[in-house]
C-alpha positions as a Python dict, from the first residue, in 0.01 Angstrom:
ca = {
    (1, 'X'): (0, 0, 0),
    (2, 'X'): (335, -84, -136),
    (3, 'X'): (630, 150, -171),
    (4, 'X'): (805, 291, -504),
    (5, 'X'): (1074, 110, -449),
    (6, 'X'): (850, -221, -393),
    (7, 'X'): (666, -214, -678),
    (8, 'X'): (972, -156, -924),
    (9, 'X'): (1095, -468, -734),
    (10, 'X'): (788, -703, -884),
    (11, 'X'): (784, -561, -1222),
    (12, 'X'): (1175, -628, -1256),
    (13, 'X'): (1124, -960, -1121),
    (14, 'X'): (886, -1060, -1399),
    (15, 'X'): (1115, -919, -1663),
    (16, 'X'): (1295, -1098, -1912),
    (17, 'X'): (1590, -929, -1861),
    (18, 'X'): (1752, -892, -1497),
    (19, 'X'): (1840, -565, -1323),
    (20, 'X'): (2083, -479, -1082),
    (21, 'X'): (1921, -341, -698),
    (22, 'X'): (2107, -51, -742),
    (23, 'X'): (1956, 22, -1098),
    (24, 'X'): (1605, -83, -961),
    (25, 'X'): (1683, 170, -665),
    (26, 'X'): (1760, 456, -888),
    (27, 'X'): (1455, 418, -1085),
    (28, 'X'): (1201, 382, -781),
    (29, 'X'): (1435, 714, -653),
    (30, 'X'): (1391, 938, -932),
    (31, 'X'): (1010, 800, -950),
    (32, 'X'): (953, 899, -567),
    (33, 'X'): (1119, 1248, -643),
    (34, 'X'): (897, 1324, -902),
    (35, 'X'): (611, 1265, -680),
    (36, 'X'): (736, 1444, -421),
    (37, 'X'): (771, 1755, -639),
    (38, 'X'): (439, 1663, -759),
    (39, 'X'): (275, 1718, -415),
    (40, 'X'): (506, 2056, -341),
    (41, 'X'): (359, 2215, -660),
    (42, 'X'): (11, 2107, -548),
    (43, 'X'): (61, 2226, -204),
    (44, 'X'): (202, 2585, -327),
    (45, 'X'): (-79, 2647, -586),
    (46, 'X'): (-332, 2599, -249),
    (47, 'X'): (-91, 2876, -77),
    (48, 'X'): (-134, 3085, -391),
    (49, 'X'): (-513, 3110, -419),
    (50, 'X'): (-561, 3139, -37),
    (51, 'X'): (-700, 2810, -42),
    (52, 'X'): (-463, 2712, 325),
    (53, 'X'): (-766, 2416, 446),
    (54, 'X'): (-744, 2239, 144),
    (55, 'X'): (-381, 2268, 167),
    (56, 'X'): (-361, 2162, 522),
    (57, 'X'): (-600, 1878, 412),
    (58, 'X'): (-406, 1782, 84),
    (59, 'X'): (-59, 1780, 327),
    (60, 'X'): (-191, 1540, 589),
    (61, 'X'): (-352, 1313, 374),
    (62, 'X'): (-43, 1269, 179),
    (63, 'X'): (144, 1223, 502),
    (64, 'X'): (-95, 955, 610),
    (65, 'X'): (-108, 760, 317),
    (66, 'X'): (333, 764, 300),
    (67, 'X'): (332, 648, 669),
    (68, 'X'): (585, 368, 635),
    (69, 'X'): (641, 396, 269),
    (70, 'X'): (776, 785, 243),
    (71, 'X'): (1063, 853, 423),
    (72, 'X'): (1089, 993, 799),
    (73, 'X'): (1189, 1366, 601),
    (74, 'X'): (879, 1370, 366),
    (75, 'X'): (642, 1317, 631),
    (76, 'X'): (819, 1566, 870),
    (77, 'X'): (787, 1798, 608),
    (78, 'X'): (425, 1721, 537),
    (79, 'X'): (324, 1795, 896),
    (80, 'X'): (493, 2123, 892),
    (81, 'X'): (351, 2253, 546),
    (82, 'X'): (-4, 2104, 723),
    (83, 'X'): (83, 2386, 993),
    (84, 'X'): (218, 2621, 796),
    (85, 'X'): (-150, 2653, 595),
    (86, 'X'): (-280, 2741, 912),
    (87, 'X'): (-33, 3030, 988),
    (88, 'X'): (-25, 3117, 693),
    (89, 'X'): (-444, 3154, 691),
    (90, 'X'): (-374, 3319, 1034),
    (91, 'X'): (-139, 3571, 896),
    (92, 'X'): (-381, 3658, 592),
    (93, 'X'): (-675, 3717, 841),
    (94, 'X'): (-416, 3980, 1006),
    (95, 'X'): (-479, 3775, 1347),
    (96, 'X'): (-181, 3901, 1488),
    (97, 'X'): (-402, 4227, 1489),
    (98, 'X'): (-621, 4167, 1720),
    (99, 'X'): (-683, 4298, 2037),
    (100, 'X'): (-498, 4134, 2312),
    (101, 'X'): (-751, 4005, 2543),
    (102, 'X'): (-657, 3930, 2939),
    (103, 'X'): (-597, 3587, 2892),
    (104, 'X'): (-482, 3562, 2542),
    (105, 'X'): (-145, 3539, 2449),
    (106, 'X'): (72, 3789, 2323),
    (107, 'X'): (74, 3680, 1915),
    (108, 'X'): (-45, 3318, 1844),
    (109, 'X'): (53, 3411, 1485),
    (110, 'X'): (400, 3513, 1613),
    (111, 'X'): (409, 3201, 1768),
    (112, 'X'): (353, 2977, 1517),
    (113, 'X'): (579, 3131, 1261),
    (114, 'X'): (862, 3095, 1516),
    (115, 'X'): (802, 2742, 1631),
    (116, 'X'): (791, 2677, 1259),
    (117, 'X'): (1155, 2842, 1172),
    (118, 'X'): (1217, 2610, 1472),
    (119, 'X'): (1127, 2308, 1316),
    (120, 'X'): (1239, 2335, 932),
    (121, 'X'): (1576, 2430, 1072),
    (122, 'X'): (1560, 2110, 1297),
    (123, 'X'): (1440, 1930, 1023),
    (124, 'X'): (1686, 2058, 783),
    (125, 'X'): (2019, 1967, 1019),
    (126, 'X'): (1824, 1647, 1118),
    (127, 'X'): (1847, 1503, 761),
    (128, 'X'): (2212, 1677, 747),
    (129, 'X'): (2328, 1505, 998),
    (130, 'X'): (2160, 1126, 844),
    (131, 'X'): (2286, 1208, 528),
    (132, 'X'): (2632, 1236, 663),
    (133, 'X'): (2602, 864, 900),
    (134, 'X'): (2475, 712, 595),
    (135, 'X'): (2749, 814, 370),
    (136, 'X'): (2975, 698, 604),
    (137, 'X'): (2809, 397, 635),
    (138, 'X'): (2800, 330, 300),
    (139, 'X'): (3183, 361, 231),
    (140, 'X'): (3258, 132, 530),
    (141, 'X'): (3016, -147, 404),
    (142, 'X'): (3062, -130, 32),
    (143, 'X'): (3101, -538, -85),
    (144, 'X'): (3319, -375, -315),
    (145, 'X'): (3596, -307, -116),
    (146, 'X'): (3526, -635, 131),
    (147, 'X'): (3817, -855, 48),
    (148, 'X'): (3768, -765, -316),
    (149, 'X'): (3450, -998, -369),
    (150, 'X'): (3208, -823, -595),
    (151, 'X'): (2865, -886, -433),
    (152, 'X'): (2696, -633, -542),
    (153, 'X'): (2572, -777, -877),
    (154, 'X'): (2256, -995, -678),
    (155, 'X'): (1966, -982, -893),
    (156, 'X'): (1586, -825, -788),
    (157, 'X'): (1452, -1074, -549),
    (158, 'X'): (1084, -893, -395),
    (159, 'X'): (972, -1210, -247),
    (160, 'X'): (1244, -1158, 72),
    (161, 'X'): (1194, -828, 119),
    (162, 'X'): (1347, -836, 478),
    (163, 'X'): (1675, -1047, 337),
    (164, 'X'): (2020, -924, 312),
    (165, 'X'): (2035, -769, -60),
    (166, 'X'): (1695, -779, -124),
    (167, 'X'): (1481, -441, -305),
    (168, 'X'): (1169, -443, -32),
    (169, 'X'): (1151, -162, 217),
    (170, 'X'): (1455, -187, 457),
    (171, 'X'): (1291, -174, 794),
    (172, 'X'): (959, -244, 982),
    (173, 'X'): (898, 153, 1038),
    (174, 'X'): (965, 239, 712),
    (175, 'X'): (1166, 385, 466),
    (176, 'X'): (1442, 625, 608),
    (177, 'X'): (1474, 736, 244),
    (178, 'X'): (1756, 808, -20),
    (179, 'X'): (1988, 1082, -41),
    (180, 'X'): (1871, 1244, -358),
    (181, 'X'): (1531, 1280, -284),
    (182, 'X'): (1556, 1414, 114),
    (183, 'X'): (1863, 1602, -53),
    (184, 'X'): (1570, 1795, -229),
    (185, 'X'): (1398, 1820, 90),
    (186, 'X'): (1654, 1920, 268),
    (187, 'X'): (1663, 2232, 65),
    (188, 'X'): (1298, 2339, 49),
    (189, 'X'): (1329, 2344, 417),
    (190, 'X'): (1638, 2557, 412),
    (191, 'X'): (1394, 2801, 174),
    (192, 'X'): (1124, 2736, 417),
    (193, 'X'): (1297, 2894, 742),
    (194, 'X'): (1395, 3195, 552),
    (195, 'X'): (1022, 3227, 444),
    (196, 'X'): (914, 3229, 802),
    (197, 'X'): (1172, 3483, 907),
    (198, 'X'): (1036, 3690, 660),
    (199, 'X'): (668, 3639, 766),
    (200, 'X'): (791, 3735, 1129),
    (201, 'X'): (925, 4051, 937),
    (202, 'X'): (619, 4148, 802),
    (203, 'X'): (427, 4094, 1083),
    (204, 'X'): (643, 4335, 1311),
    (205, 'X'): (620, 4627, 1013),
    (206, 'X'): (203, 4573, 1008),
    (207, 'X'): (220, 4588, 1371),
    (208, 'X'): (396, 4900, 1352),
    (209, 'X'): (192, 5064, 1043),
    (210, 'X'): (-96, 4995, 1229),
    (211, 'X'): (73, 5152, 1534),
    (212, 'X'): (201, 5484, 1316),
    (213, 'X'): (-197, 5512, 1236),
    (214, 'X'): (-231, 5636, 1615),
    (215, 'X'): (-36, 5914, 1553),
    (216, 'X'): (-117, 6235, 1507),
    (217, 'X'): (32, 6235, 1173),
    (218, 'X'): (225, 5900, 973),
    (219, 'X'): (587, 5949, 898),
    (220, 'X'): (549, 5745, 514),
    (221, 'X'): (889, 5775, 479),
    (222, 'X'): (1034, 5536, 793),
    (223, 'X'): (731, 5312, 707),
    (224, 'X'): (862, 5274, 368),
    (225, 'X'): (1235, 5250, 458),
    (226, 'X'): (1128, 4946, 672),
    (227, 'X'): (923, 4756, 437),
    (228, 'X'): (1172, 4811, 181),
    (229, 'X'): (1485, 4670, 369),
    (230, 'X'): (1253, 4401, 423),
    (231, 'X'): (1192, 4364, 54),
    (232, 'X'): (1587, 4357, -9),
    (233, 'X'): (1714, 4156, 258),
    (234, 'X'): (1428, 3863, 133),
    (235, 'X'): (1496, 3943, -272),
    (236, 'X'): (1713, 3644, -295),
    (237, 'X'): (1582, 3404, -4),
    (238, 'X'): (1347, 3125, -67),
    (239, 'X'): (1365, 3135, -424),
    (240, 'X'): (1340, 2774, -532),
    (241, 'X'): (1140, 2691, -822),
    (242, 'X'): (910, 2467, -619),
    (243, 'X'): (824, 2786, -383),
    (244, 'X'): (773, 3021, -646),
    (245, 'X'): (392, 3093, -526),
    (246, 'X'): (535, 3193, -216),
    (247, 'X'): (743, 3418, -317),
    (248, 'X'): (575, 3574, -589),
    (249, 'X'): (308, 3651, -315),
    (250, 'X'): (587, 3781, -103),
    (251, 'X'): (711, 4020, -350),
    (252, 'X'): (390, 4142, -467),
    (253, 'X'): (258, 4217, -109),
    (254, 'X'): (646, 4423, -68),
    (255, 'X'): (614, 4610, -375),
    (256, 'X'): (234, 4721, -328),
    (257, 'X'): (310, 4854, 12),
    (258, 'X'): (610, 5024, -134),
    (259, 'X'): (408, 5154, -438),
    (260, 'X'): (159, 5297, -210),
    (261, 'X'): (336, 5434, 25),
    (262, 'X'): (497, 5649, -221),
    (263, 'X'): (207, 5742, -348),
    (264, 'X'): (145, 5915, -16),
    (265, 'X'): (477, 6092, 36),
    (266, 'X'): (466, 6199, -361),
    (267, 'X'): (77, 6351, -304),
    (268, 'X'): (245, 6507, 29),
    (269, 'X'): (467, 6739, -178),
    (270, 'X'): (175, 6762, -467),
    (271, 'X'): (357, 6594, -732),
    (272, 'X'): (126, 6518, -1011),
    (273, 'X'): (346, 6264, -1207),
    (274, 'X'): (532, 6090, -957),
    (275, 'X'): (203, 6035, -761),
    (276, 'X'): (34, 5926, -1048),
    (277, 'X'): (319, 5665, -1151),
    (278, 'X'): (303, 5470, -824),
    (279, 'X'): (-80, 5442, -766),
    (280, 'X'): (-76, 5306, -1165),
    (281, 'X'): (253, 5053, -1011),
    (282, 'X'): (12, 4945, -759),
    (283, 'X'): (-285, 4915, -951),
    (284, 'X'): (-96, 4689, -1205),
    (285, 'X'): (44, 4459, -954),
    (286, 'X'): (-279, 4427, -775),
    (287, 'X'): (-444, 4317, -1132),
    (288, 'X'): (-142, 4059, -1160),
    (289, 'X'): (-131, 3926, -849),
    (290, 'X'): (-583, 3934, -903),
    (291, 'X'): (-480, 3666, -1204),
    (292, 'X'): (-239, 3491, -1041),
    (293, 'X'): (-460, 3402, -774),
    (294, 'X'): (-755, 3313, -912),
    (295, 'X'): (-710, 2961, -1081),
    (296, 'X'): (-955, 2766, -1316),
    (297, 'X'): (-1110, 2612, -1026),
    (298, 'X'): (-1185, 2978, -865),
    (299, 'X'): (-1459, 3130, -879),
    (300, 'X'): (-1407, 3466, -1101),
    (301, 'X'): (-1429, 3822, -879),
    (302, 'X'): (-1415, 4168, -1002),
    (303, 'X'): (-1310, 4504, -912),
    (304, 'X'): (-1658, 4649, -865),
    (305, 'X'): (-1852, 4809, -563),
    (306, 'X'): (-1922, 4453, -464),
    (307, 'X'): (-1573, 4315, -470),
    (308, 'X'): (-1453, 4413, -82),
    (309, 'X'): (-1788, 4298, 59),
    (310, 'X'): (-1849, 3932, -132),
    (311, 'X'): (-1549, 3838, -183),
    (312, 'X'): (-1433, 3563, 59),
    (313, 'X'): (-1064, 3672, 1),
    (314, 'X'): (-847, 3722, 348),
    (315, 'X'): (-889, 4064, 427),
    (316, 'X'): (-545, 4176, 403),
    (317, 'X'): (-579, 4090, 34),
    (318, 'X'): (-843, 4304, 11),
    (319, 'X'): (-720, 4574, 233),
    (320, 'X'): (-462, 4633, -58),
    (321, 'X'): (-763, 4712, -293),
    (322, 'X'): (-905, 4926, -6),
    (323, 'X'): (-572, 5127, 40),
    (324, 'X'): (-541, 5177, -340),
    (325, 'X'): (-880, 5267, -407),
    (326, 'X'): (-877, 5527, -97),
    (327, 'X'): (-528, 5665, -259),
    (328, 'X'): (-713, 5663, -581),
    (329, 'X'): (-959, 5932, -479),
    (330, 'X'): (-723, 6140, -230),
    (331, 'X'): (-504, 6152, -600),
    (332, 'X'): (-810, 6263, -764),
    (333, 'X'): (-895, 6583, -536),
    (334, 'X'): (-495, 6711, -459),
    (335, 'X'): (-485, 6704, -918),
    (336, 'X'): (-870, 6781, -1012),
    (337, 'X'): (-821, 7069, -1167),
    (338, 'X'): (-585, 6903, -1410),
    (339, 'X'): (-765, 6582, -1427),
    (340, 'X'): (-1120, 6742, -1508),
    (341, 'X'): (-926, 6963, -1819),
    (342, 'X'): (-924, 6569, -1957),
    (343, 'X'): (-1216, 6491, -1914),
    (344, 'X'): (-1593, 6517, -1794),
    (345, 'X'): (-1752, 6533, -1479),
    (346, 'X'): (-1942, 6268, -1534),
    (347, 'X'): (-1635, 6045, -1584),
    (348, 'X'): (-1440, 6148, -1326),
    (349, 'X'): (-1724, 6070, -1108),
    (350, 'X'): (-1785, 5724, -1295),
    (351, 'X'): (-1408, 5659, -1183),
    (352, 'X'): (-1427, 5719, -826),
    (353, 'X'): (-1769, 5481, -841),
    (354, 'X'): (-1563, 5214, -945),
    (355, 'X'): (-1349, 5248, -682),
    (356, 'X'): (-1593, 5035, -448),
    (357, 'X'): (-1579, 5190, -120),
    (358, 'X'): (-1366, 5524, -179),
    (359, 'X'): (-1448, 5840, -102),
    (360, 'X'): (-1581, 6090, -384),
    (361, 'X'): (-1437, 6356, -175),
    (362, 'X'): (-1545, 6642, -468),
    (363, 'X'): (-1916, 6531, -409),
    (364, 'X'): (-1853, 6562, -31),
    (365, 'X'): (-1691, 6895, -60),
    (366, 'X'): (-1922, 7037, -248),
    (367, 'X'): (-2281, 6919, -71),
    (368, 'X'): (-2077, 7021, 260),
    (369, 'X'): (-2044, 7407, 38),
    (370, 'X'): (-2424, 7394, 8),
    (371, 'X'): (-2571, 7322, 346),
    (372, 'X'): (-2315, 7524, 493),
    (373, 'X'): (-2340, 7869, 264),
    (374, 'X'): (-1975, 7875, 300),
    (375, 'X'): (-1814, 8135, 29),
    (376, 'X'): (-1532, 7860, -67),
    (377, 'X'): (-1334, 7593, 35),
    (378, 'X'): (-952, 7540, 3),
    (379, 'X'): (-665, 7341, 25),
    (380, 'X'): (-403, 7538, 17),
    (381, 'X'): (15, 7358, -67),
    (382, 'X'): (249, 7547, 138),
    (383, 'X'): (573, 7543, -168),
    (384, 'X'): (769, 7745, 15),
    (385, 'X'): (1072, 7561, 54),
    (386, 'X'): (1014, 7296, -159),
    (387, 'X'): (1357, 7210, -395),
    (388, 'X'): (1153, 7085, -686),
    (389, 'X'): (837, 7206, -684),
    (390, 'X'): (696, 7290, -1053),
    (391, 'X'): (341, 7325, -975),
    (392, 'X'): (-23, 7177, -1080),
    (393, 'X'): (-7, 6897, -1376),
    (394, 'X'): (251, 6732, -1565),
    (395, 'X'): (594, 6939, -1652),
    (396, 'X'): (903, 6801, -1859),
    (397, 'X'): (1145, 6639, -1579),
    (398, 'X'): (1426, 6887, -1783),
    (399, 'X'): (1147, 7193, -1755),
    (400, 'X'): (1321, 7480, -1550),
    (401, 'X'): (1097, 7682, -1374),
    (402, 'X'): (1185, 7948, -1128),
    (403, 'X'): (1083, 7932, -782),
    (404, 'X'): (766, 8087, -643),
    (405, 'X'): (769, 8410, -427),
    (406, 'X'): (537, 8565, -200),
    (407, 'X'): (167, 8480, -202),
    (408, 'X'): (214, 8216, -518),
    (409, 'X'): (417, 8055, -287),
    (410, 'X'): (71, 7905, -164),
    (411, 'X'): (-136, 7824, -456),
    (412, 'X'): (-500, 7658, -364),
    (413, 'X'): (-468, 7328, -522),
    (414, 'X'): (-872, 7323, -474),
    (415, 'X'): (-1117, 7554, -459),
    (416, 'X'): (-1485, 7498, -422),
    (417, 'X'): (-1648, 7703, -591),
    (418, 'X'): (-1401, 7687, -858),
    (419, 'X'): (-1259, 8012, -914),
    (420, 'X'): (-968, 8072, -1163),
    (421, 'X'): (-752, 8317, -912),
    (422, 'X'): (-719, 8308, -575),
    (423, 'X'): (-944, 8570, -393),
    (424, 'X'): (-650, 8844, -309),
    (425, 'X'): (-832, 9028, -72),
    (426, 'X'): (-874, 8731, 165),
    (427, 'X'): (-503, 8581, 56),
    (428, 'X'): (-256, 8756, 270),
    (429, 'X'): (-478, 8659, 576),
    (430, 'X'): (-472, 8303, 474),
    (431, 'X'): (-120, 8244, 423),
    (432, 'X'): (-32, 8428, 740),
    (433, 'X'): (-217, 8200, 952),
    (434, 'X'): (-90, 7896, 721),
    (435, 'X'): (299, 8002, 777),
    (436, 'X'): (232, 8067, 1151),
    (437, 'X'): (469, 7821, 1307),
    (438, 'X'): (305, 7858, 1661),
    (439, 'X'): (-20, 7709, 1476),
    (440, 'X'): (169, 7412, 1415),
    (441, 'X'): (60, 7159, 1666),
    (442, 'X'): (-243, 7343, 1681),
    (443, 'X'): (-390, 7338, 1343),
    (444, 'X'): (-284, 6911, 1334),
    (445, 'X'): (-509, 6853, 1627),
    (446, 'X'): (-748, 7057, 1590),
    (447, 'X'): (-966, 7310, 1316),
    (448, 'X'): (-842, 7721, 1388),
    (449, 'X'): (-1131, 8017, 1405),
    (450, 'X'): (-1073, 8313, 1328),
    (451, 'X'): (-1241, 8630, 1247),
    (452, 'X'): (-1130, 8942, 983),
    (453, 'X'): (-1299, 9218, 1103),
    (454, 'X'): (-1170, 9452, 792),
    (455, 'X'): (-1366, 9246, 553),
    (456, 'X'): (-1600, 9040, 774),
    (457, 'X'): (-1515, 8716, 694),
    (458, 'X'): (-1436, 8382, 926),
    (459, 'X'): (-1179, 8148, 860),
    (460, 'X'): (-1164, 7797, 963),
    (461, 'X'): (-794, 7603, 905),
    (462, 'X'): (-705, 7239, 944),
    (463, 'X'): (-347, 7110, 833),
    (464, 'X'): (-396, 6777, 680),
    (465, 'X'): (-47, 6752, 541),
    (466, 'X'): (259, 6876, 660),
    (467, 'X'): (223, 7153, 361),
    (468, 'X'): (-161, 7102, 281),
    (469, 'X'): (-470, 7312, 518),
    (470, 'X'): (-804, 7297, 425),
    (471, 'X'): (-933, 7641, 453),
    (472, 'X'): (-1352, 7691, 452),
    (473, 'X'): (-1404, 8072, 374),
    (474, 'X'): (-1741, 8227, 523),
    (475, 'X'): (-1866, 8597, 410),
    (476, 'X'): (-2040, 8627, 780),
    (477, 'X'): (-1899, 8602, 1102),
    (478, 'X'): (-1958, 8250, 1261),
    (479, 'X'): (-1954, 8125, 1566),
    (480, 'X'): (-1632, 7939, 1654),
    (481, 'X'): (-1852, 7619, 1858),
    (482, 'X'): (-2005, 7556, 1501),
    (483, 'X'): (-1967, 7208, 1520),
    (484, 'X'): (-2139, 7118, 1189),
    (485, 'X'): (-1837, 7283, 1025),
    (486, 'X'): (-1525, 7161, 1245),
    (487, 'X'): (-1639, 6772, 1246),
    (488, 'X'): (-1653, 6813, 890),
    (489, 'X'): (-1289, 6947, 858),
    (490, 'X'): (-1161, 6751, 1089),
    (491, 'X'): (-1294, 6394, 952),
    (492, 'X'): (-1182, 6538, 583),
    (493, 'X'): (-875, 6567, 705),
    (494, 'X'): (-815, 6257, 925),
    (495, 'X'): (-936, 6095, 576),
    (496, 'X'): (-708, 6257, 332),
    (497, 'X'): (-374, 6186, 621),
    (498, 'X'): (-459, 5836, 587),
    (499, 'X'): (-472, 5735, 954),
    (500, 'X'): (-783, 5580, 867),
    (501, 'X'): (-738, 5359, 601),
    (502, 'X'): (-402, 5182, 787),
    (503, 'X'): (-645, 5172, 1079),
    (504, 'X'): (-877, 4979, 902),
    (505, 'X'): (-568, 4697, 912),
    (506, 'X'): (-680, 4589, 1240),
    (507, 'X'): (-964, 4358, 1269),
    (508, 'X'): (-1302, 4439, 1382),
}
C-alpha cells in the first residue's frame, strides 16, 4: 500500500505542470490530517453508543494497515485508543465493583486507566520532544541558507524514492510524520490523559457510593459535594472537538448523579418542588443522552418494563434508569396526596408501571394494611426545626408562611387509610416517641413496639429519614416478635433510604 505522500508524488509526476516537494508535501499533509480526523470521529461515535469491540477492532485495523505508511505517533495512538475501548467497556460493566477475590488484583480497571494516563503523557512529550529535534534540524539543514544556493526548487521525482530530494517515504520503517498532523495528535493525547484522570475520579466516588450504601444511613450531601468537584475540576478538560462524545458522556453521567442525588436530599426535607425539579433534570438528560446514544445503525430501545432486562446496554447505563425510576416512585409516595388531587388512581398507578422495575410502594402499603388489619399507616416529617419548611404541595418561593408549633409540627405526609386529620387521640403519643432523642440509633436499626394502655393501641416506629418514621397504628395489642409486621417496616424503609438501589451498583 502506498503512502499519502507517495501517491501525490505519481500524480504530480504525470502532470503537465511541475510542483515543488514542499507543495506536494503540504498537500499529502493536509490529506493525511483529514484522514486522521476521519478515523478519531469514527472511533468516538463507537465510544458513544457503547459499541468499545468494534472500536477496539476499527483502532487496530487502522493501525495495521498504516504500519510503515502512518507515522510512529498515529499508530501509538491507535494502540492506546484499541486499549482504551477495553477500559472503557470495563469501566461501563462497573468491573472495578467486583468482589476482590484471593488472587485477583486489587482494580484491573484502576489499572488500566493509570497505565493509560501513563502512556498518552509519554506519548504526548515523546512527539514534543521529536518535534523540537526536527525543527532544529530543519533550520540547520535548510539549502537555503547553505552558501546561498537555492536547492530547494527540485521537481517531484517518485521513481527514487530513497534519493536525496526525492517525495517517497523517507525511511525503510516508515514515515516519522509531519509536524502539523502529530501536532494534532499531540493534543488529543494531552485531552486524552485528562480524560483518564477523570475516569480514575469517577471510579474512586462509585467505589465510595457503593461503600456509603453499607451504612446505616447515606450522607447525600458529601456524596454530592464529591461528584460535583469532580464535575468542575473536569468542566474545561478534554474538550476538543474531536472528543466531544467523550465528554458529552462525561458530563451527562456528572449531572445525572448530581440531579439525583438532590433529588434525595430535597425528598429528605419533603420539598415538593425542588424534588420534583431534579428528578424531571434527570429524566431529561437521561432521554438526551437515550438519543445521543442510539445511532442509525442501533437498534431502537424504549423506556418500558422491558428496557432494564433486554437491553444489552452496560449496566451502569442502565443503573441510571434504575436509580431514577426508584426516585420516581419514593417522589410519588412522600407527595401523593398532592399528586392524586391531579389526577386518578388509575394514572398514577399507570405511571409507576412505566417505571419498569420500581416500586408501587402505595399498592404495597396498602395490601400490607389488609392482611395485617392494621388501623393506619404513617409517615410522619418531623418540621420541627426546619428553616424553610412550607408544607405539602407547591407554594410561591415569595409565600410567607409562619412556622409550625406543637403537634402540626409533625404532619403525616401519608396515611393509609386516608384520613383528612390526623387521629388526635393517638397524636401526642406518636410524636413523643418520634422526638425521643434516645430512640435515635434505635429506631434507624431497628422497628420500636410499644403499647398505650389508655387507649389500647400498639405502635410500631421505623425512622427512614433523618425527619421521616413510618408509623403502623394497631387498635389491639400485638405482640412485639410479630415478625410479619417488622420485616415489612424494616424492608420499606431500607427501600425508601436508598441503600438499596446504590447497592444494586455492584455487580452480581
Amino acid at each position: 500500500m502506498e503512502s499519502t505522500y507517495e501517491y501525490f508524488a505519481t500524480m504530480c509526476s504525470i502532470l503537465p505542470w511541475k510542483f515543488e516537494a514542499r507543495e506536494v508535501a503540504e498537500m499529502a499533509s493536509t490529506l493525511q490530517s483529514d484522514h486522521e480526523e476521519m478515523v478519531l470521529q469514527a472511533l468516538m461515535l463507537h465510544f458513544t453508543n457503547f459499541s468499545f469491540d468494534k472500536a477496539k477492532d476499527q483502532a487496530e485495523k487502522e493501525r495495521d494497515m498504516s504500519r510503515g505508511i502512518g507515522s510512529s505517533m498515529w499508530q501509538s495512538l491507535l494502540t492506546c485508543i484499541a486499549q482504551l475501548a477495553i477500559a472503557e467497556k470495563l469501566y461501563m460493566n462497573l468491573s472495578f465493583l467486583t468482589s476482590k477475590g484471593f488472587l485477583r488484583k486489587e482494580s484491573s480497571v484502576r489499572a488500566n486507566f493509570e497505565s493509560l494516563s501513563i502512556e498518552f503523557g509519554e506519548l504526548e512529550k515523546r512527539n514534543f520532544e521529536s518535534s523540537s529535534i526536527r525543527g532544529s534540524n530543519t533550520r540547520c539543514n535548510n539549502p537555503k541558507t547553505n552558501n546561498g544556493n537555492n536547492t530547494g526548487n527540485e521537481t517531484a521525482n517518485p521513481g527514487n524514492p530513497g534519493s536525496p530530494g526525492s517525495l517517497g517515504n523517507p525511511g525503510s520503517t516508515g514515515n516519522p510524520g509531519n509536524p502539523v498532523t502529530d501536532g494534532l495528535l499531540e493534543h488529543i493525547c494531552s485531552h486524552l490523559v485528562l480524560f483518564t484522570r477523570a475516569r480514575l475520579q469517577m471510579i474512586a466516588f462509585y467505589e465510595r457510593m457503593v461503600g456509603s450504601s453499607m451504612d446505616r444511613l447515606m450522607n447525600f450531601e458529601e456524596l454530592l459535594a464529591h461528584v460535583t468537584d469532580i464535575s468542575v475540576k473536569n468542566s474545561r478538560n478534554f474538550h476538543h472537538p474531536l472528543l466531544t462524545p467523550l465528554k458529552t458522556s462525561f458530563t451527562y453521567e456528572c449531572d445525572i448523579l448530581m440531579h439525583l442525588l438532590r433529588s434525595q436530599i430535597e425528598m429528605q426535607f419533603w420539598r415538593f418542588f425542588p424534588s420534583l425539579l431534579h428528578l424531571h433534570d434527570a429524566h431529561t438528560k437521561l432521554n438526551t443522552w437515550h438519543a445521543v446514544v442510539q445511532s442509525k445503525e442501533t437498534k431502537k430501545y424504549g423506556f418500558g418494563s422491558n428496557f432494564l432486562k433486554s437491553s444489552p446496554l452496560p449496566p451502569l447505563y442502565q443503573w441510571f434508569w434504575q436509580a431514577k425510576a426508584a426516585f420516581v416512585s419514593k417522589y410519588s409516595l412522600y407527595f401523593h396526596e398532592t399528586l392524586a388531587a391531579q389526577s386518578s388512581p388509575a394514572d398514577m398507578k399507570g405511571l409507576i408501571s412505566r417505571q419498569g422495575q420500581a416500586c408501587d410502594y402505595v399498592s404495597k402499603i396498602q395490601s400490607f394494611q389488609r392482611r395485617s388489619d392494621a388501623a393506619s399507616v404513617c409517615l410522619v416529617f418531623e418540621a420541627a426545626g426546619v428553616e424553610d419548611y412550607q408544607g405539602a404541595g407547591y407554594h410561591h418561593p415569595q409565600e410567607s408562611l409562619s412556622p409550625p408549633k406543637g403537634l402540626d409540627s409533625y404532619p403525616a405526609i401519608f396515611s393509609y387509610p386516608p384520613v383528612r386529620t390526623k387521629p388526635l387521640d393517638r397524636w401526642p403519643s406518636i410524636v413523643m416517641r418520634v422526638s425521643d432523642r434516645s430512640n435515635e440509633l434505635t429506631l434507624m436499626d431497628r422497628v420500636v413496639h410499644f403499647f398505650d394502655q389508655q387507649i389500647g393501641s400498639t405502635y410500631f416506629l421505623c425512622r427512614v429519614e433523618p425527619r421521616i418514621t413510618i408509623v403502623v397504628i394497631f387498635d389491639t395489642k400485638k405482640s412485639e416478635k410479630d415478625n410479619y409486621i417488622k420485616d415489612f417496616m424494616y424492608d420499606l424503609a431500607m427501600q425508601l433510604r436508598g441503600n438499596k438501589v446504590f447497592q444494586n451498583l455492584k455487580p452480581k
